[in-house]
Coordinates of C-alpha atoms and ligand atoms in Angstrom, one line a residue:
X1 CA 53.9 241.5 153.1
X2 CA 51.1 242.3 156.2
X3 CA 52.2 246.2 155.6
X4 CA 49.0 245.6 153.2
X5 CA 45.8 247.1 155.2
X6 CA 43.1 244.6 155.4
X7 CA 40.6 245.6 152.7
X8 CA 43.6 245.7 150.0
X9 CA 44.0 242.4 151.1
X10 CA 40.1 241.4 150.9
X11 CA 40.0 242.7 148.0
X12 CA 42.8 240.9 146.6
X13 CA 41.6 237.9 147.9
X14 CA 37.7 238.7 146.4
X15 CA 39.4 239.5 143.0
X16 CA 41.9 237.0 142.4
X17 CA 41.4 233.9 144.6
X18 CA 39.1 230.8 144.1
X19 CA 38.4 229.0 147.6
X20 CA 37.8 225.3 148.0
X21 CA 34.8 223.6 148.5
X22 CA 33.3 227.3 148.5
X23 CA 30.7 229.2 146.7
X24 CA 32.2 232.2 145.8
X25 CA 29.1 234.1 145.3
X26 CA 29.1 234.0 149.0
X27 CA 32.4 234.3 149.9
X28 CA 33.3 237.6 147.7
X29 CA 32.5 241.0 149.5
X30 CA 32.1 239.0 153.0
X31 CA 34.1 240.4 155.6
X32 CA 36.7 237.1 155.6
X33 CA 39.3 237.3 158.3
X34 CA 42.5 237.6 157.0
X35 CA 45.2 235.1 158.7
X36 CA 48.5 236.5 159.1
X37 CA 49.9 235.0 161.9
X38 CA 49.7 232.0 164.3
X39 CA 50.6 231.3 167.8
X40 CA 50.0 227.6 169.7
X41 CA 46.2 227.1 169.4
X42 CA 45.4 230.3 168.1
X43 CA 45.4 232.0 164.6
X44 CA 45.6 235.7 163.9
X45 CA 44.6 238.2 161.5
X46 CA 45.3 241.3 160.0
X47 CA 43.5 243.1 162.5
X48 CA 45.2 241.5 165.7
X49 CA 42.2 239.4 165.9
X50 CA 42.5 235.8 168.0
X51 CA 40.4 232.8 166.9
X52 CA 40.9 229.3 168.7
X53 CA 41.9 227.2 166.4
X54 CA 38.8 224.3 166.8
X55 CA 40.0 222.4 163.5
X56 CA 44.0 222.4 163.8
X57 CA 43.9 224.1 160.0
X58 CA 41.7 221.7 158.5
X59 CA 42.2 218.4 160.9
X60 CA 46.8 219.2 159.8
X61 CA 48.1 221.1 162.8
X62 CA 49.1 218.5 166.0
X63 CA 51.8 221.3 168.2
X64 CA 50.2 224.2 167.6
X65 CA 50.8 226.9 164.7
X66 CA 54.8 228.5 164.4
X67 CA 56.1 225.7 167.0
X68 CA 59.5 227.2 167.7
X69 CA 61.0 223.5 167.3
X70 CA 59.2 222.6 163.9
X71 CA 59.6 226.4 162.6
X72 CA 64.1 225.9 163.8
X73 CA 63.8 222.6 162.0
X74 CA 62.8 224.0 158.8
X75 CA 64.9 226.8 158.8
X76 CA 67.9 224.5 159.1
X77 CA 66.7 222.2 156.4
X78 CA 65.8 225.2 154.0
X79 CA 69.7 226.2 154.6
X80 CA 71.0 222.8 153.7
X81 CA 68.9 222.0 150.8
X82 CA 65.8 222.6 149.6
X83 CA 64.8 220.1 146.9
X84 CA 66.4 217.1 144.8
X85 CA 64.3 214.3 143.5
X86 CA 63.8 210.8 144.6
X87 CA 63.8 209.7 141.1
X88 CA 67.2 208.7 140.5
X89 CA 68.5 210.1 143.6
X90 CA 67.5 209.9 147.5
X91 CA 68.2 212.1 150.4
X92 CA 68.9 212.1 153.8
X93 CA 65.2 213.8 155.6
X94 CA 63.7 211.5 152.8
X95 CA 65.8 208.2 154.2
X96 CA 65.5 209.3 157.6
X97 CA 61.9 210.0 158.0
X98 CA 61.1 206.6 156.4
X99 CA 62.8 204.8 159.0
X100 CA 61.3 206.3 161.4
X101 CA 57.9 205.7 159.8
X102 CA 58.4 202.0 159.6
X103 CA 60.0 202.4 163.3
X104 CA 56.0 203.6 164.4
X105 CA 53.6 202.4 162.1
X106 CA 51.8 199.0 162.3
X107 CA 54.1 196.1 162.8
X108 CA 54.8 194.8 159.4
X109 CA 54.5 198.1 157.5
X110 CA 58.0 198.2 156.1
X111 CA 58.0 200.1 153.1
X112 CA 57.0 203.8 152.7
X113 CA 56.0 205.7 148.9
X114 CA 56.1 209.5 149.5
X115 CA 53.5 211.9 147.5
X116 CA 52.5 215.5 148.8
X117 CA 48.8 214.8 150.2
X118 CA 46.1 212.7 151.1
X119 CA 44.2 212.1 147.8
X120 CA 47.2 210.7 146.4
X121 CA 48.1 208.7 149.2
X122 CA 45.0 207.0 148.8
X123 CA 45.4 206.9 144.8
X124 CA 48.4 205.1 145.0
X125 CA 47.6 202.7 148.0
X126 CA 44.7 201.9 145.3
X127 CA 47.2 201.8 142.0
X128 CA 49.4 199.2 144.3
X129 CA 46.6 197.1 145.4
X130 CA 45.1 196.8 141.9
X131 CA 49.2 196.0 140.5
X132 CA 49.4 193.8 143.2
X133 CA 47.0 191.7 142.1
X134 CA 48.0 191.8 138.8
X135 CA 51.1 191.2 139.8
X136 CA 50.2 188.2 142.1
X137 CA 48.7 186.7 138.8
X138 CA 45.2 187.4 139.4
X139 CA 44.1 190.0 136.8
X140 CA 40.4 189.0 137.4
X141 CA 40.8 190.5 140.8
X142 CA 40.3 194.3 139.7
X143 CA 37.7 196.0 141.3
X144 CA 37.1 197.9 144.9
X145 CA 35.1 197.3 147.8
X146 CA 34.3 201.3 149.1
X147 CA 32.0 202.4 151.7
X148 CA 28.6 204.9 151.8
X149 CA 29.4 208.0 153.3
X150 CA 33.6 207.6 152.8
X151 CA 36.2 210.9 152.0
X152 CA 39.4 209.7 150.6
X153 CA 40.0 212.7 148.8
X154 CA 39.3 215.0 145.5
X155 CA 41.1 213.6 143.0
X156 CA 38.8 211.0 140.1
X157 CA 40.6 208.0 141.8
X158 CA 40.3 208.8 145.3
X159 CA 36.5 210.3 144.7
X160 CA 36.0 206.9 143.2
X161 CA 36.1 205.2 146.3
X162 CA 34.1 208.4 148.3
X163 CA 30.7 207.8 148.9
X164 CA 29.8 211.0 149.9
X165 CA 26.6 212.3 147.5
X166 CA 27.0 216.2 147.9
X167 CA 31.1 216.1 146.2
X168 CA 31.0 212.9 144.5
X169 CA 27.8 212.8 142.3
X170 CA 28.4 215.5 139.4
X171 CA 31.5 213.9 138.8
X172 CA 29.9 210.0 138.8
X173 CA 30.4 209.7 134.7
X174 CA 34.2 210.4 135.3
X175 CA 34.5 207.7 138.1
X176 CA 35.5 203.8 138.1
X177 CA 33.0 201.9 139.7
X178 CA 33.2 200.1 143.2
X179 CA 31.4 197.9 144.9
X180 CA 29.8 199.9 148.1
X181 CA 29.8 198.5 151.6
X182 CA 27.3 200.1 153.9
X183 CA 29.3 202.6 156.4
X184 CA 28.2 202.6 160.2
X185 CA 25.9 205.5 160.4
X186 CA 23.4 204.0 162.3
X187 CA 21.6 207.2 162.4
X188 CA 20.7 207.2 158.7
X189 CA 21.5 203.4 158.3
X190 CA 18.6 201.5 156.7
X191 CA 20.1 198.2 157.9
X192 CA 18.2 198.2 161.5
X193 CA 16.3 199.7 162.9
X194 CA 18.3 199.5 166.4
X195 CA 19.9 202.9 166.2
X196 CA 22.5 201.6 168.7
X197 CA 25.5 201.9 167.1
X198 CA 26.9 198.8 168.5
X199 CA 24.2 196.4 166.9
X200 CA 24.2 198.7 163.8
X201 CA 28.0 198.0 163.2
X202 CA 27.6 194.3 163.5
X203 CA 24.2 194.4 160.7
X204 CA 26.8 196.2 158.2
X205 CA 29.8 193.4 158.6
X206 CA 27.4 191.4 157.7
X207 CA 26.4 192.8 154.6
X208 CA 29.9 194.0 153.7
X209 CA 30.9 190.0 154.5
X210 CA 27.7 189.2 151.9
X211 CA 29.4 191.4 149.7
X212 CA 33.2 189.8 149.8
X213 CA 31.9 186.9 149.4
X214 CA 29.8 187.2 146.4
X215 CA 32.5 189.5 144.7
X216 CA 35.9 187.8 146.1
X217 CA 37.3 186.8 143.0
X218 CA 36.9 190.2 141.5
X219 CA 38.2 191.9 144.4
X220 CA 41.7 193.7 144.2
X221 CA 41.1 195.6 147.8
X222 CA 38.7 197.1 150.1
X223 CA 39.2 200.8 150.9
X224 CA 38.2 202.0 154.7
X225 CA 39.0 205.2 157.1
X226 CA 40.0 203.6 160.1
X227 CA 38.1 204.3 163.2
X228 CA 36.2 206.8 161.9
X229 CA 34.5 208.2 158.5
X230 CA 35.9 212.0 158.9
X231 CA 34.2 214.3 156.1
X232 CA 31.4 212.0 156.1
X233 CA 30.7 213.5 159.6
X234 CA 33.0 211.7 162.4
X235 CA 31.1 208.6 162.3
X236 CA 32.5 206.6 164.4
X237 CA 33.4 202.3 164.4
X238 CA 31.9 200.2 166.9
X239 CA 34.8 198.5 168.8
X240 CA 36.2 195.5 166.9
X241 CA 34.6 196.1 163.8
X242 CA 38.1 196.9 162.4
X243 CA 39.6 193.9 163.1
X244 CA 36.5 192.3 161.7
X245 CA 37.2 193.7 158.5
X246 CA 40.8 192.7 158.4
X247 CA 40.0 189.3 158.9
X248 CA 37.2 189.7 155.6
X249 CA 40.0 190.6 153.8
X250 CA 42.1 188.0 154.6
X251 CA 39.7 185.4 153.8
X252 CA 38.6 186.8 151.0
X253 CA 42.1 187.5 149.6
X254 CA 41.4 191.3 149.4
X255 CA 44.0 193.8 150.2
X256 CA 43.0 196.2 153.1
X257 CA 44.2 199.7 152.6
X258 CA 43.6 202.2 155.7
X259 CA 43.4 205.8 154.9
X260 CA 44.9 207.7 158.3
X261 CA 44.8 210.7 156.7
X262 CA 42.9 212.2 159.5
X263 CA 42.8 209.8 162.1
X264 CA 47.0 208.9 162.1
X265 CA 49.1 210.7 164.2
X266 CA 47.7 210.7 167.6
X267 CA 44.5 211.9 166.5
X268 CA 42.6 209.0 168.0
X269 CA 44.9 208.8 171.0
X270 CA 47.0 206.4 169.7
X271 CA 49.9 207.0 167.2
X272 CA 47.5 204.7 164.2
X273 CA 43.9 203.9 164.5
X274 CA 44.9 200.9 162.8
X275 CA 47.6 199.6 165.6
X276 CA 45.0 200.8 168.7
X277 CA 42.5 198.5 167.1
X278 CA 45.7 195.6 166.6
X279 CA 45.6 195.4 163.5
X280 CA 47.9 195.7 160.0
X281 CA 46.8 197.1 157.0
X282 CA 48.1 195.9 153.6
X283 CA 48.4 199.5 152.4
X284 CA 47.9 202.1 155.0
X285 CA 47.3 206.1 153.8
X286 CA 49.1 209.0 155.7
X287 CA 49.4 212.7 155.2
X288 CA 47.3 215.2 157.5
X289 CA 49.0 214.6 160.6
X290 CA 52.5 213.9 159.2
X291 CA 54.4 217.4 159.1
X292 CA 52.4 218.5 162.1
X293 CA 50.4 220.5 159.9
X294 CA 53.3 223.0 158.1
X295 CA 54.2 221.2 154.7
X296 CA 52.3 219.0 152.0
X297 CA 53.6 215.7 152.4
X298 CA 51.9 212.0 152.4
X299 CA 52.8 208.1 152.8
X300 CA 51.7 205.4 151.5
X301 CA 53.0 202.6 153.7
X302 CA 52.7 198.8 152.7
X303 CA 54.0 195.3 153.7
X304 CA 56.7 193.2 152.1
X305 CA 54.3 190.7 150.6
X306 CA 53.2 193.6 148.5
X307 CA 56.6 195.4 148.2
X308 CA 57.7 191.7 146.8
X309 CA 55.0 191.4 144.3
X310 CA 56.6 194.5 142.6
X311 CA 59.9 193.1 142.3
X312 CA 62.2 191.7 139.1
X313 CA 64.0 192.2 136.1
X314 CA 63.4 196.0 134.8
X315 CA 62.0 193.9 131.6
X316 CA 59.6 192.1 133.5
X317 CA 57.8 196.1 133.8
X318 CA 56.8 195.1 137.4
X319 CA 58.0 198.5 138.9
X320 CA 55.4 200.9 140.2
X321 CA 55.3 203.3 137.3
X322 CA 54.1 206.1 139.3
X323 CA 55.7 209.2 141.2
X324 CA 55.2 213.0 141.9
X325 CA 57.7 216.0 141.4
X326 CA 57.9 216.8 144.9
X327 CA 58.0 213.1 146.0
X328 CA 60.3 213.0 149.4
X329 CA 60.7 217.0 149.6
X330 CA 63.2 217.4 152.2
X331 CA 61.7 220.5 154.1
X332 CA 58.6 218.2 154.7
X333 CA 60.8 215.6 155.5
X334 CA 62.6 217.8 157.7
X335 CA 59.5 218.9 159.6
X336 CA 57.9 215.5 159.6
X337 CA 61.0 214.3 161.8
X338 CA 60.9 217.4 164.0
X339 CA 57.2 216.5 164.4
X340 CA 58.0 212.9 165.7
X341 CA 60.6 214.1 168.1
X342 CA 58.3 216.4 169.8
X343 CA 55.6 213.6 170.3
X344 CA 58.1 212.0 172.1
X345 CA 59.6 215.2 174.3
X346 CA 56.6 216.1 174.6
X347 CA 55.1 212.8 175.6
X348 CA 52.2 214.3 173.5
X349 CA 49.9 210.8 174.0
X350 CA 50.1 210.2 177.6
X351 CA 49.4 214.2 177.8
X352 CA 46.3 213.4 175.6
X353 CA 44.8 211.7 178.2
X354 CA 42.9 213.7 180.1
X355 CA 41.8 216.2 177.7
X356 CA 40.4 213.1 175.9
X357 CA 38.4 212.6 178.6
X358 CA 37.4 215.9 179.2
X359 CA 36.2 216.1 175.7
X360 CA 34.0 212.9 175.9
X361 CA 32.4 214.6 179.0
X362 CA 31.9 217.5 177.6
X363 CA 30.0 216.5 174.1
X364 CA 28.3 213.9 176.4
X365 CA 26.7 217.3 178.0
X366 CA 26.0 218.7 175.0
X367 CA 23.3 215.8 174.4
X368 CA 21.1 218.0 176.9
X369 CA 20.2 220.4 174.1
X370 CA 17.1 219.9 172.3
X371 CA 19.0 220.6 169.0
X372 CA 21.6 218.2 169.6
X373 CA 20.8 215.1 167.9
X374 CA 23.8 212.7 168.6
X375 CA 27.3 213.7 169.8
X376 CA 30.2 211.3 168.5
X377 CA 33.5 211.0 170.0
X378 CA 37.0 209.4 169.2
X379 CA 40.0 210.6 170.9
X380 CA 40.6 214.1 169.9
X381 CA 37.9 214.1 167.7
X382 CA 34.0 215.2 168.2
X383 CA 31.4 215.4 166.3
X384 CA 28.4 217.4 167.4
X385 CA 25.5 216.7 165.2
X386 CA 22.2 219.3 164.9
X387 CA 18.8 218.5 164.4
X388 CA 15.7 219.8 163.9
X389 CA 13.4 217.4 166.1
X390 CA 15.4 214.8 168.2
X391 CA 12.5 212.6 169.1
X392 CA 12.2 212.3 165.1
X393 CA 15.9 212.7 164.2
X394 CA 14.2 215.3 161.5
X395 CA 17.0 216.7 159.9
X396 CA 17.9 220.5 159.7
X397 CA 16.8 221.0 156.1
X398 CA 20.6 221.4 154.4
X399 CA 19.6 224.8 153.2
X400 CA 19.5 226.1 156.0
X401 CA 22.9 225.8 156.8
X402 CA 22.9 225.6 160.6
X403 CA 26.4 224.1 161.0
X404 CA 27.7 227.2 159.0
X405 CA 25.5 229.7 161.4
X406 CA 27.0 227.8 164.9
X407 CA 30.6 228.2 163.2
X408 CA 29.6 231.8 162.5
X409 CA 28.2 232.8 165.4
X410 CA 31.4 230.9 167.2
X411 CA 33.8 233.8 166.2
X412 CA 31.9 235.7 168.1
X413 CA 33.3 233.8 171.0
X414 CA 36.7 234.3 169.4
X415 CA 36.6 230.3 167.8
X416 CA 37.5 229.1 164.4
X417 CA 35.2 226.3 163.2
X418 CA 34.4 224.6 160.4
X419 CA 31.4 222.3 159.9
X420 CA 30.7 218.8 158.0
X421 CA 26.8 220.3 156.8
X422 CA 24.8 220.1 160.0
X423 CA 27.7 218.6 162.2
X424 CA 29.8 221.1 164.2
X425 CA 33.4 219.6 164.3
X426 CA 35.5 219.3 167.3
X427 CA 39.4 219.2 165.7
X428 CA 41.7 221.2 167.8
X429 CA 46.0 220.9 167.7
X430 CA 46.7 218.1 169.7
X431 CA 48.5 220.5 172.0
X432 CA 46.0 222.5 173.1
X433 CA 45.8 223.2 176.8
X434 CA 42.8 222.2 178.8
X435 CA 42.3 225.6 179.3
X436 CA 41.7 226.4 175.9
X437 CA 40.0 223.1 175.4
X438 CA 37.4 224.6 178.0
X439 CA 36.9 227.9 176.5
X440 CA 36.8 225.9 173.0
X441 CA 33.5 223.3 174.6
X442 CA 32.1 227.2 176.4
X443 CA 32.0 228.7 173.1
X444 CA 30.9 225.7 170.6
X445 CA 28.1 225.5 173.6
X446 CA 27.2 229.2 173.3
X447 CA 26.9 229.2 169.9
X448 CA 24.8 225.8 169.7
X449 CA 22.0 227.4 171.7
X450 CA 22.0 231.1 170.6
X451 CA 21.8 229.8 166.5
X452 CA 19.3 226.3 167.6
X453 CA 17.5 228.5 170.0
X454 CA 16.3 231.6 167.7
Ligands
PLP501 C1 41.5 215.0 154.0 C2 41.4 213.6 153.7 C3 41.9 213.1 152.5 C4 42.4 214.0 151.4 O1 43.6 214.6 151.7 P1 44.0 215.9 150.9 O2 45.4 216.2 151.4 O3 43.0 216.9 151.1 O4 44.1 215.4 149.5 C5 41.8 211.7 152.3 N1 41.3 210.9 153.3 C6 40.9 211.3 154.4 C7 40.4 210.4 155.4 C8 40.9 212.7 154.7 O5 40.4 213.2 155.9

C-alpha cells in the first residue's frame, strides 16, 4: 500500500475522505501528513517524517504504537478466529477479558456489556440505568442529571447528556432533555466568584445536591466523567468531590454512571479514576484505554443490583434488548488482554510515577507565560489553557484559533498535538520515556511563546 507517493495519497485523501470534527474547506489542498507507520511514542509519515505522539492517537494509545507484544497478540488471535457473535454464542478472548475486567475494576463491578466505542458505552450505561428503574418499579424515575461542559460522545443519546455548546447545540431539537448540573470550571463558573477551584467545587455540589433533591423522584441516573471533564478542556475535580457525588446518588436513589472513556486505564495514575477516588459506580463507561489504543472496543460495567433488576422469565421482557454486530470481537478482545498483561510486566503504574511528577512541574512552569491562563493537571493528563489577558482571563477570541496555531507551529518541533479550542492538550502513551516527555514539555513550550508572542 505506502508504494503510493505522498501527493497520490493527499490527493486521495482530499478527494474521497470526510474527516471528523473537521472543516473540510480547510483541510483539502493543505499539506496533511500522511501516517504510515508508528514506533513507541512516535508516528510516521510517508515522507519518513517523526512526530511525538502528544495525544496517544486521540487520548487510545497506553504502550506505544506497533508494541511488539500487542501487535504478536493479534496476529495470533487473527490466526485462530476472527469474529463469531456474542448473540447466541460466546468466546474465549470475550469470556476471558471479562474476567479480567471485573478482576480490576471497582470492587463490586461484576458484570461487563461489550460495544465497540465510547459513545455507546455511555448510551447503554444510560439505556440500563433508565431500564433499571423501570425495572425496579419506578417508571416515574426517567430522566438525567448531566453536567455543563460534559463529552460522552457523538451519538443523539450520548450528546444528550454533553454539555458542550460548540457540538451539541445544532443538534438540541433531536436530543432528550436532562437536567444540567454545573461542571467545575471555576474559571468560567458563575457560581463564585472564588476562582479557587477548591471552593468552586464545593459551590457546584451544592447546587447539583439542590438539584437531586428537587428532581429525586424523577431521577433515573446522573451521568459524570470521573476526575476530569476531558473534551470540555481537562477540567479537573477538586479532591473528594467524587465521592460527594456518589453519596448524592445514593440518597437520592439515582444511579451513578462514570464514563472512563478517557480517564480509565491508568490515565490518571490509577487503573480507574473511580477506584483512586474509593469509590463504585453503578454503571461505569470504558473504551479509550481498553485495547491499548489498536482496536474499537468498549465496556459497560455494572453491579449485581442492576444486573439483578434485569433478570426473569423471557416473558416477563426484562432482558436488555440491546446489542451491536461486533459486540465481544475477539481480536479486540485479544489485544485488550495483551494490553492488561503488559501493565502488569511492565509495572506500567508505579513507572508512571515520576513522569507524573515531572509533568505537574512542568505545566506548573508554564504558568510564567503571559499567555498562559491556567495550567490543569491530573496524572498523565495536562491541560494548558491560552489567554488573551491573564489579569482579566480575556479569552483568545475562538476565531482566532490559537490552540490550532501552537499545535501547528509544534510540528515544527517534530510534535503531534491536538487542541480542545484554546487549550493545548498534554495526552502522551503512557509509555513514553522521560526523555521524550522532556522534549514533548521543550517543544509545547516553544511553540506557546513563538504563536502567543507574535
Ligand atoms: C472520547 C470520549 C467518548 C466517546 O468515545 P468514542 O469512542 O469517540 O465514541 C465518551 N466519553 C468520553 C469521556 C470521551 O473522552
Amino acid at each position: 500500500m505506502h508504494e503510493l507517493d505522498t501527493a497520490t495519497l493527499r490527493k486521495y485523501d482530499s478527494d474521497y475522505l470526510w474527516h471528523p470534527f473537521t472543516q473540510m474547506s480547510e483541510w483539502e489542498g493543505a499539506d496533511n501528513p500522511v501516517i504510515t507507520h508508528g514506533e513507541g511514542s512516535y508516528l510516521i509519515d510517508s515522507d519518513g517524517n517523526r512526530y511525538l505522539d502528544g495525544v496517544a492517537a486521540l487520548w487510545t494509545n497506553v504502550h506505544g504504537h506497533c508494541k511488539k507484544e500487542i501487535n504478536e497478540a493479534i496476529k495470533e488471535q487473527v490466526d485462530r478466529l476472527e469474529h463469531s457473535t456474542l448473540l447466541g454464542l460466546t468466546n474465549d478472548r470475550a469470556a476471558l477479558l471479562a474476567k479480567r475486567l471485573v478482576d480490576i475494576a471497582p470492587s463490586g463491578l461484576c458484570k461487563v456489556f461489550y460495544s465497540d466505542n465510547g459513545s455507546t458505552a455511555v448510551e447503554i450505561g444510560v439505556k440500563m440505568a433508565f431500564q433499571y428503574q423501570m425495572q425496579q418499579g419506578k417508571p416515574g424515575k426517567t430522566k438525567f442529571i448531566a453536567f455543563d461542559n460534559a463529552y460522552h460522545g457523538d451519538t443523539v443519546g450520548s450528546m444528550s447528556v454533553g454539555g458542550i455548546d460548540i457540538y451539541h447545540a445544532t443538534y438540541k431539537p433531536l436530543l432528550f432533555p436532562t437536567i444540567k448540573a454545573p461542571s467545575t470550571y471555576c474559571y468560567r463558573c458563575s457560581l463564585c466568584e472564588a476562582r479557587d477551584p477548591k471552593r468552586c467545587g464545593m459551590e457546584c455540589l451544592k447546587e447539583l445536591e439542590r438539584l437531586m433533591e428537587e428532581h429525586a423522584p424523577e431521577l433515573a441516573g446522573l451521568v459524570i466523567e470521573p476526575a476530569v471533564q476531558g473534551a470540555g478542556g481537562m477540567i479537573v475535580q477538586p479532591e473528594g468531590y467524587l465521592k460527594k457525588v456518589r453519596e448524592l446518588c445514593d440518597r437520592y436513589d439515582v444511579l451513578m454512571v462514570a464514563d472512563e472513556v478517557a480517564v480509565g486505564f491508568g490515565r490518571t495514575g490509577a487503573m480507574f479514576a473511580c477506584a483512586k477516588a474509593g469509590i463504585t459506580p453503578d454503571i461505569m463507561a470504558l473504551s479509550k484505554g481498553i485495547s491499548a489504543g489498536y482496536l474499537p472496543l468498549a465496556a459497560t460495567l455494572t453491579t449485581r443490583k442492576v444486573y439483578d433488576a434485569f433478570w426473569g422469565e423471557y416473558a416477563e421482557l426484562k432482558t436488555f434488548f440491546h446489542g451491536h454486530t461486533f459486540t465481544g470481537n475477539p481480536i479486540a478482545c485479544a489485544a485488550a488482554l495483551a494490553n492488561l498483561d503488559l501493565f502488569e510486566s511492565e509495572r506500567l503504574l508505579e513507572n508512571l510515577v515520576p513522569k507524573i511528577a515531572y509533568l505537574k512541574e512542568r505545566l506548573q512552569g508554564l504558568l510564567a507565560l503571559p499567555h498562559v491562563g491556567d495550567v490543569r493537571h491530573e496524572g498523565m493528563i495536562g491541560g494548558i489553557e491560552l489567554v488573551r489577558d491573564r489579569e482579566s482571563r480575556d479569552p483568545y477570541p475562538w476565531e482566532e484559533r490559537v490552540g490550532v496555531r501552537v499545535c501547528l507551529e509544534a510540528r515544527k518541533h517534530g510534535l503531534f498535538l491536538r487542541p480542545l479550542g484554546n487549550v493545548i492538550v498534554v495526552f502522551p502513551p503512557l509509555s513514553i520515556s522521560m526523555d521524550e516527555l522532556k522534549i514533548l514539555m521543550d517543544g509545547i513550550e516553544k511553540s506557546i511563546v513563538a504563536i502567543t508572542g507574535e
